[in-house]
């Protein structure tokens, strides 16, 4: 019987994994060609090498929650189970503050660190507080409200802010220090 | 699951894996091809590659994703495509682990232009997700010896005619 040897195709006797690598490399080459070719013809083509450093913006977004508002005359402000936070700066705080208020200033340019939020949470636990009430400068936007929203965002419950902030409280001076 | 390469069920399982991975990679490549500068910024944000390599990476990788994804979808050179996908996944995972190690608060930039406003920040869960995709790619690479797809369809038609 006349036997014929099957014709060998060039490269067909290569190890299957080598063949796989070769095919993947070919894919890489085609992709490089497509990528560079497409970039060359597009209007807003990207330089192959960046000329200057990228302005990497890695924001650290604070998680904000929804804090409830409290009127300045609300009786909960004077209750024992309330931890009061004064979000104004130290100077304002030293001029006047609500009795039992703790000064934790809020700065728009350098919002509170996690450690400061943790400190508020620690105080609340220590005092067995049922709620946290924050008052700020009463401006628009209000530092007290922002602090309260950050605390809610960090997972604290029963956090309130005083509507109108310190100016709203300062009128009646509920047990405040001069 | 039968680990023998000859088990016919692998063709079906691998087809599912291929369609999923292929669709995913083609979809992921689209916004990167459309906006390479945004993707380059995403790449730079990882602080993993030297500046000299950022743009080249941003120009090449999306096309590699698109091509490998398309081959997986149609069933041509699937094992090579799966090898490319697995290699890409490995590279992404190393970069992701690096970013997590640095504590970078960012999105992965995998599927949309999310470089600055991070609604879906990277986390160890992202790494877990990528590990799943890597496992799928490796499965296809090893077990999809006779893939179902365009080539097998053409071959079958030739045999019947």
Tab-separated table of C-alpha atoms in Angstrom:
chain	number	residue	atom	x	y	z
A	1	UNK	CA	0.000	0.000	0.000
A	2	UNK	CA	1.270	3.370	-0.891
A	3	UNK	CA	1.462	5.391	2.264
A	4	UNK	CA	1.758	9.132	2.088
A	5	UNK	CA	3.184	11.143	4.928
A	6	UNK	CA	1.019	14.079	5.976
A	7	UNK	CA	2.561	17.310	4.902
A	8	UNK	CA	4.107	19.233	7.734
A	9	UNK	CA	3.172	22.834	8.047
A	10	UNK	CA	6.008	25.092	9.103
A	11	UNK	CA	5.900	25.689	12.836
A	12	UNK	CA	3.158	23.113	13.454
A	13	UNK	CA	5.475	20.863	15.454
A	14	UNK	CA	6.144	23.579	18.024
A	15	UNK	CA	5.147	22.945	21.633
A	16	UNK	CA	1.493	23.987	22.134
A	17	UNK	CA	2.442	26.513	24.807
A	18	UNK	CA	5.098	28.092	22.581
A	19	UNK	CA	2.473	28.315	19.851
A	20	UNK	CA	0.141	29.988	22.319
A	21	UNK	CA	2.790	32.508	23.308
A	22	UNK	CA	3.489	33.258	19.649
A	23	UNK	CA	-0.180	33.869	18.938
A	24	UNK	CA	-0.508	36.109	21.989
A	25	UNK	CA	2.581	38.048	20.880
A	26	UNK	CA	1.020	38.465	17.448
A	27	UNK	CA	-2.118	39.797	19.115
A	28	UNK	CA	0.029	42.255	21.026
A	29	UNK	CA	1.707	43.420	17.820
A	30	UNK	CA	-1.591	43.890	16.000
A	31	UNK	CA	-2.975	45.826	18.971
A	32	UNK	CA	0.109	48.031	19.055
A	33	UNK	CA	-0.311	48.711	15.357
A	34	UNK	CA	-3.977	49.529	15.737
A	35	UNK	CA	-3.419	51.680	18.819
A	36	UNK	CA	-0.581	53.695	17.323
A	37	UNK	CA	-2.232	53.929	13.902
A	38	UNK	CA	-5.546	55.086	15.308
A	39	UNK	CA	-3.760	57.587	17.528
A	40	UNK	CA	-1.826	58.966	14.559
A	41	UNK	CA	-4.973	59.795	12.592
A	42	UNK	CA	-7.123	61.176	15.380
A	43	UNK	CA	-7.305	64.915	15.970
A	44	UNK	CA	-6.713	64.816	19.707
A	45	UNK	CA	-3.857	62.353	19.451
A	46	UNK	CA	-1.878	61.546	22.549
A	47	UNK	CA	1.892	62.104	22.490
A	48	UNK	CA	3.670	58.762	22.762
A	49	UNK	CA	5.570	60.022	25.777
A	50	UNK	CA	3.960	62.484	28.183
A	51	UNK	CA	5.858	65.754	28.188
A	52	UNK	CA	5.029	66.703	31.735
A	53	UNK	CA	3.746	64.987	34.838
A	54	UNK	CA	0.059	64.238	34.964
A	55	UNK	CA	-1.841	66.343	37.460
A	56	UNK	CA	-3.043	63.472	39.472
A	57	UNK	CA	-6.041	64.389	41.506
A	58	UNK	CA	-6.737	61.854	44.171
A	59	UNK	CA	-9.515	63.415	46.173
A	60	UNK	CA	-10.476	62.089	49.551
A	61	UNK	CA	-14.203	62.574	49.456
A	62	UNK	CA	-15.753	62.855	52.881
A	63	UNK	CA	-18.859	60.817	53.294
A	64	UNK	CA	-21.698	63.122	54.132
A	65	UNK	CA	-24.948	62.081	55.734
A	66	UNK	CA	-28.154	63.916	56.447
A	67	UNK	CA	-28.153	65.469	59.896
A	68	UNK	CA	-31.410	66.696	61.370
A	69	UNK	CA	-31.907	70.342	62.238
A	70	UNK	CA	-32.680	71.543	65.743
A	71	UNK	CA	-34.162	74.916	66.656
A	72	UNK	CA	-32.099	77.090	68.970
A	73	UNK	CA	-34.742	76.894	71.677
A	74	UNK	CA	-35.086	73.116	71.577
A	75	UNK	CA	-35.121	71.585	75.048
A	76	UNK	CA	-32.865	68.713	73.932
A	77	UNK	CA	-29.976	71.185	73.902
A	78	UNK	CA	-29.996	71.391	77.669
A	79	UNK	CA	-30.659	67.723	78.357
A	80	UNK	CA	-27.961	65.772	80.106
A	81	UNK	CA	-27.747	63.088	77.443
A	82	UNK	CA	-26.682	65.579	74.799
A	83	UNK	CA	-23.086	65.962	73.696
A	84	UNK	CA	-22.676	69.497	72.402
A	85	UNK	CA	-19.996	70.299	69.867
A	86	UNK	CA	-18.987	73.869	69.086
A	87	UNK	CA	-17.631	73.870	65.544
A	88	UNK	CA	-16.353	77.467	65.591
A	89	UNK	CA	-12.702	78.423	65.989
A	90	UNK	CA	-11.030	78.713	69.400
A	91	UNK	CA	-11.242	82.496	69.486
A	92	UNK	CA	-14.992	82.510	68.941
A	93	UNK	CA	-15.355	79.684	71.407
A	94	UNK	CA	-13.449	81.572	74.118
A	95	UNK	CA	-15.717	84.633	73.697
A	96	UNK	CA	-18.886	82.654	74.183
A	97	UNK	CA	-19.997	79.091	74.105
A	98	UNK	CA	-22.909	77.015	75.233
A	99	UNK	CA	-22.536	75.394	78.612
A	100	UNK	CA	-20.914	71.927	78.397
A	101	UNK	CA	-19.960	72.528	74.762
A	102	UNK	CA	-16.760	70.920	73.512
A	103	UNK	CA	-14.756	72.888	70.987
A	104	UNK	CA	-13.900	70.885	67.862
A	105	UNK	CA	-13.354	73.571	65.205
A	106	UNK	CA	-14.372	72.951	61.635
A	107	UNK	CA	-12.127	74.341	58.921
A	108	UNK	CA	-13.399	74.326	55.347
A	109	UNK	CA	-9.846	74.167	54.019
A	110	UNK	CA	-8.876	71.252	56.236
A	111	UNK	CA	-11.963	69.227	57.052
A	112	UNK	CA	-11.852	67.029	60.167
A	113	UNK	CA	-9.625	64.027	60.107
A	114	UNK	CA	-10.893	60.554	60.862
A	115	UNK	CA	-9.148	60.844	64.245
A	116	UNK	CA	-11.216	63.909	65.145
A	117	UNK	CA	-14.425	62.169	64.165
A	118	UNK	CA	-13.341	59.164	66.208
A	119	UNK	CA	-12.661	61.504	69.138
A	120	UNK	CA	-16.224	62.858	68.992
A	121	UNK	CA	-17.555	59.299	68.851
A	122	UNK	CA	-15.371	58.379	71.845
A	123	UNK	CA	-16.680	61.327	73.869
A	124	UNK	CA	-20.252	60.435	72.988
A	125	UNK	CA	-19.708	56.883	74.183
A	126	UNK	CA	-17.878	58.037	77.300
A	127	UNK	CA	-20.691	60.416	78.269
A	128	UNK	CA	-23.300	57.845	77.308
A	129	UNK	CA	-24.784	60.565	75.172
A	130	UNK	CA	-28.091	59.894	73.493
A	131	UNK	CA	-27.458	62.452	70.832
A	132	UNK	CA	-24.810	64.790	69.452
A	133	UNK	CA	-25.726	68.379	68.695
A	134	UNK	CA	-23.336	70.554	66.708
A	135	UNK	CA	-23.517	74.288	66.324
A	136	UNK	CA	-21.268	76.363	64.118
A	137	UNK	CA	-20.947	79.890	62.828
A	138	UNK	CA	-24.463	79.918	61.386
A	139	UNK	CA	-23.169	81.172	58.064
A	140	UNK	CA	-24.276	79.856	54.722
A	141	UNK	CA	-22.885	77.196	54.469
A	142	UNK	CA	-22.861	76.541	58.177
A	143	UNK	CA	-19.829	74.880	59.765
A	144	UNK	CA	-22.026	73.216	62.373
A	145	UNK	CA	-24.244	71.596	59.788
A	146	UNK	CA	-21.210	70.402	57.822
A	147	UNK	CA	-19.640	68.877	60.941
A	148	UNK	CA	-22.913	67.145	61.740
A	149	UNK	CA	-23.192	65.748	58.211
A	150	UNK	CA	-19.650	64.395	58.433
A	151	UNK	CA	-20.454	62.690	61.729
A	152	UNK	CA	-23.558	61.093	60.222
A	153	UNK	CA	-21.505	60.051	57.199
A	154	UNK	CA	-19.019	58.403	59.543
A	155	UNK	CA	-21.801	56.276	60.970
A	156	UNK	CA	-22.886	58.216	64.078
A	157	UNK	CA	-26.587	58.256	64.810
A	158	UNK	CA	-28.780	60.893	66.407
A	159	UNK	CA	-26.647	63.758	65.214
A	160	UNK	CA	-28.244	67.204	64.973
A	161	UNK	CA	-27.139	70.679	64.099
A	162	UNK	CA	-28.515	73.933	65.424
A	163	UNK	CA	-30.265	75.982	62.793
A	164	UNK	CA	-28.651	79.394	62.616
A	165	UNK	CA	-25.651	78.200	64.641
A	166	UNK	CA	-24.108	80.204	67.497
A	167	UNK	CA	-25.823	83.518	66.584
A	168	UNK	CA	-29.211	81.844	66.998
A	169	UNK	CA	-28.177	80.464	70.381
A	170	UNK	CA	-26.351	83.499	71.628
A	171	UNK	CA	-29.543	85.555	71.935
A	172	UNK	CA	-31.228	83.603	74.688
A	173	UNK	CA	-27.853	82.471	76.134
A	174	UNK	CA	-29.040	79.178	77.458
A	175	UNK	CA	-26.676	78.709	80.334
A	176	UNK	CA	-23.876	80.094	78.238
A	177	UNK	CA	-20.684	81.570	79.534
A	178	UNK	CA	-20.021	85.221	78.811
B	1	UNK	CA	-16.346	19.388	37.547
B	2	UNK	CA	-14.464	16.993	35.303
B	3	UNK	CA	-10.841	18.055	35.031
B	4	UNK	CA	-10.120	15.905	32.000
B	5	UNK	CA	-9.399	17.959	28.901
B	6	UNK	CA	-11.569	15.592	26.839
B	7	UNK	CA	-14.726	16.179	28.836
B	8	UNK	CA	-17.227	17.707	26.359
B	9	UNK	CA	-18.832	19.854	29.064
B	10	UNK	CA	-15.789	22.132	29.037
B	11	UNK	CA	-16.827	23.445	25.610
B	12	UNK	CA	-20.146	24.645	26.985
B	13	UNK	CA	-18.763	26.040	30.228
B	14	UNK	CA	-15.909	27.733	28.415
B	15	UNK	CA	-18.342	29.217	25.881
B	16	UNK	CA	-20.222	30.883	28.730
B	17	UNK	CA	-16.990	32.123	30.274
B	18	UNK	CA	-15.783	33.390	26.907
B	19	UNK	CA	-18.964	35.272	26.095
B	20	UNK	CA	-18.895	36.905	29.525
B	21	UNK	CA	-15.200	37.799	29.461
B	22	UNK	CA	-15.253	38.801	25.795
B	23	UNK	CA	-18.234	41.102	26.249
B	24	UNK	CA	-16.709	42.553	29.371
B	25	UNK	CA	-13.368	43.305	27.721
B	26	UNK	CA	-14.857	44.760	24.551
B	27	UNK	CA	-17.137	46.961	26.644
B	28	UNK	CA	-14.281	48.006	28.930
B	29	UNK	CA	-12.128	48.948	25.952
B	30	UNK	CA	-14.647	51.259	24.298
B	31	UNK	CA	-14.336	54.332	26.527
B	32	UNK	CA	-10.569	53.899	26.689
B	33	UNK	CA	-10.281	53.850	22.900
B	34	UNK	CA	-12.640	56.809	22.628
B	35	UNK	CA	-10.762	58.856	25.214
B	36	UNK	CA	-7.131	57.767	25.573
B	37	UNK	CA	-6.169	60.932	27.449
B	38	UNK	CA	-8.663	60.140	30.216
B	39	UNK	CA	-7.409	56.591	30.407
B	40	UNK	CA	-3.814	57.856	30.505
B	41	UNK	CA	-4.751	59.980	33.511
B	42	UNK	CA	-6.309	56.919	35.127
B	43	UNK	CA	-3.104	54.970	34.499
B	44	UNK	CA	-0.960	57.799	35.879
B	45	UNK	CA	-3.141	57.992	38.988
B	46	UNK	CA	-2.072	54.476	39.943
B	47	UNK	CA	1.499	55.827	40.267
B	48	UNK	CA	2.693	52.439	39.108
B	49	UNK	CA	4.227	53.024	35.688
B	50	UNK	CA	7.006	55.510	34.946
B	51	UNK	CA	5.818	58.619	33.107
B	52	UNK	CA	7.576	57.487	29.930
B	53	UNK	CA	5.370	54.371	29.717
B	54	UNK	CA	2.003	55.851	30.676
B	55	UNK	CA	0.834	57.047	27.250
B	56	UNK	CA	2.100	54.002	25.385
B	57	UNK	CA	0.265	51.788	27.843
B	58	UNK	CA	-2.881	53.900	27.471
B	59	UNK	CA	-2.718	53.624	23.693
B	60	UNK	CA	-1.964	49.927	23.443
B	61	UNK	CA	-3.931	48.229	26.202
B	62	UNK	CA	-7.460	49.248	25.111
B	63	UNK	CA	-6.897	47.769	21.659
B	64	UNK	CA	-5.451	44.644	23.198
B	65	UNK	CA	-8.560	44.386	25.363
B	66	UNK	CA	-10.838	44.959	22.382
B	67	UNK	CA	-9.049	42.455	20.144
B	68	UNK	CA	-8.764	39.741	22.783
B	69	UNK	CA	-12.380	40.304	23.782
B	70	UNK	CA	-13.570	40.079	20.177
B	71	UNK	CA	-11.629	36.851	19.579
B	72	UNK	CA	-13.135	35.324	22.705
B	73	UNK	CA	-16.597	36.301	21.526
B	74	UNK	CA	-16.299	34.852	18.037
B	75	UNK	CA	-14.268	31.812	19.043
B	76	UNK	CA	-11.079	32.362	17.072
B	77	UNK	CA	-7.660	31.802	18.689
B	78	UNK	CA	-9.473	31.682	21.999
B	79	UNK	CA	-6.646	30.235	24.057
B	80	UNK	CA	-4.225	32.931	22.921
B	81	UNK	CA	-6.883	35.547	23.608
B	82	UNK	CA	-7.483	34.023	27.045
B	83	UNK	CA	-3.740	34.132	27.705
B	84	UNK	CA	-3.739	37.842	26.852
B	85	UNK	CA	-6.766	38.466	29.064
B	86	UNK	CA	-5.176	36.535	31.946
B	87	UNK	CA	-1.934	38.503	31.559
B	88	UNK	CA	-3.848	41.789	31.511
B	89	UNK	CA	-5.816	40.774	34.588
B	90	UNK	CA	-2.595	39.912	36.395
B	91	UNK	CA	-1.093	43.277	35.473
B	92	UNK	CA	-4.252	45.112	36.584
B	93	UNK	CA	-4.309	43.223	39.857
B	94	UNK	CA	-0.689	44.055	40.649
B	95	UNK	CA	-1.383	47.748	39.932
B	96	UNK	CA	-4.562	47.598	42.020
B	97	UNK	CA	-2.790	45.959	44.954
B	98	UNK	CA	-0.097	48.620	44.674
B	99	UNK	CA	-2.699	51.427	44.763
B	100	UNK	CA	-4.447	49.828	47.736
B	101	UNK	CA	-1.103	49.429	49.479
B	102	UNK	CA	-0.435	53.146	48.948
B	103	UNK	CA	-3.897	53.895	50.295
B	104	UNK	CA	-4.931	55.791	47.165
B	105	UNK	CA	-8.545	56.885	47.267
B	106	UNK	CA	-9.522	56.482	43.640
B	107	UNK	CA	-11.691	54.540	41.266
B	108	UNK	CA	-10.188	51.758	39.164
B	109	UNK	CA	-10.924	53.447	35.827
B	110	UNK	CA	-11.895	50.067	34.456
B	111	UNK	CA	-15.189	50.840	32.810
B	112	UNK	CA	-15.832	54.559	32.614
B	113	UNK	CA	-14.183	57.910	32.966
B	114	UNK	CA	-14.168	57.880	36.713
B	115	UNK	CA	-10.714	59.243	37.391
B	116	UNK	CA	-11.586	62.097	39.682
B	117	UNK	CA	-15.066	61.772	41.021
B	118	UNK	CA	-14.934	58.466	42.776
B	119	UNK	CA	-18.306	56.943	43.249
B	120	UNK	CA	-16.883	53.451	43.126
B	121	UNK	CA	-13.543	53.595	44.894
B	122	UNK	CA	-11.107	50.707	44.626
B	123	UNK	CA	-11.105	48.200	47.443
B	124	UNK	CA	-9.977	44.674	48.203
B	125	UNK	CA	-13.346	43.610	46.772
B	126	UNK	CA	-12.223	44.980	43.404
B	127	UNK	CA	-9.192	42.711	43.683
B	128	UNK	CA	-11.451	39.771	44.521
B	129	UNK	CA	-13.598	40.533	41.479
B	130	UNK	CA	-10.505	40.623	39.282
B	131	UNK	CA	-9.360	37.304	40.732
B	132	UNK	CA	-12.641	35.787	39.551
B	133	UNK	CA	-12.086	37.103	36.037
B	134	UNK	CA	-8.503	35.845	36.082
B	135	UNK	CA	-9.760	32.380	37.068
B	136	UNK	CA	-12.237	32.414	34.160
B	137	UNK	CA	-9.511	33.393	31.698
B	138	UNK	CA	-7.210	30.641	32.968
B	139	UNK	CA	-10.057	28.138	32.713
B	140	UNK	CA	-10.658	29.051	29.071
B	141	UNK	CA	-6.932	28.975	28.339
B	142	UNK	CA	-6.507	25.479	29.736
B	143	UNK	CA	-9.778	23.719	29.000
B	144	UNK	CA	-11.214	25.294	25.859
B	145	UNK	CA	-9.219	23.031	23.538
B	146	UNK	CA	-11.889	22.707	20.863
B	147	UNK	CA	-13.824	25.940	21.235
B	148	UNK	CA	-17.367	26.440	20.074
B	149	UNK	CA	-17.659	29.457	17.865
B	150	UNK	CA	-17.237	30.796	14.378
B	151	UNK	CA	-14.375	28.456	13.409
B	152	UNK	CA	-16.114	25.313	14.639
B	153	UNK	CA	-19.296	26.433	12.882
B	154	UNK	CA	-17.506	26.909	9.554
B	155	UNK	CA	-15.716	23.576	9.939
B	156	UNK	CA	-18.987	21.801	10.649
B	157	UNK	CA	-20.640	23.375	7.604
B	158	UNK	CA	-17.720	22.310	5.409
B	159	UNK	CA	-17.987	18.752	6.674
B	160	UNK	CA	-21.732	18.542	6.025
B	161	UNK	CA	-21.587	20.100	2.547
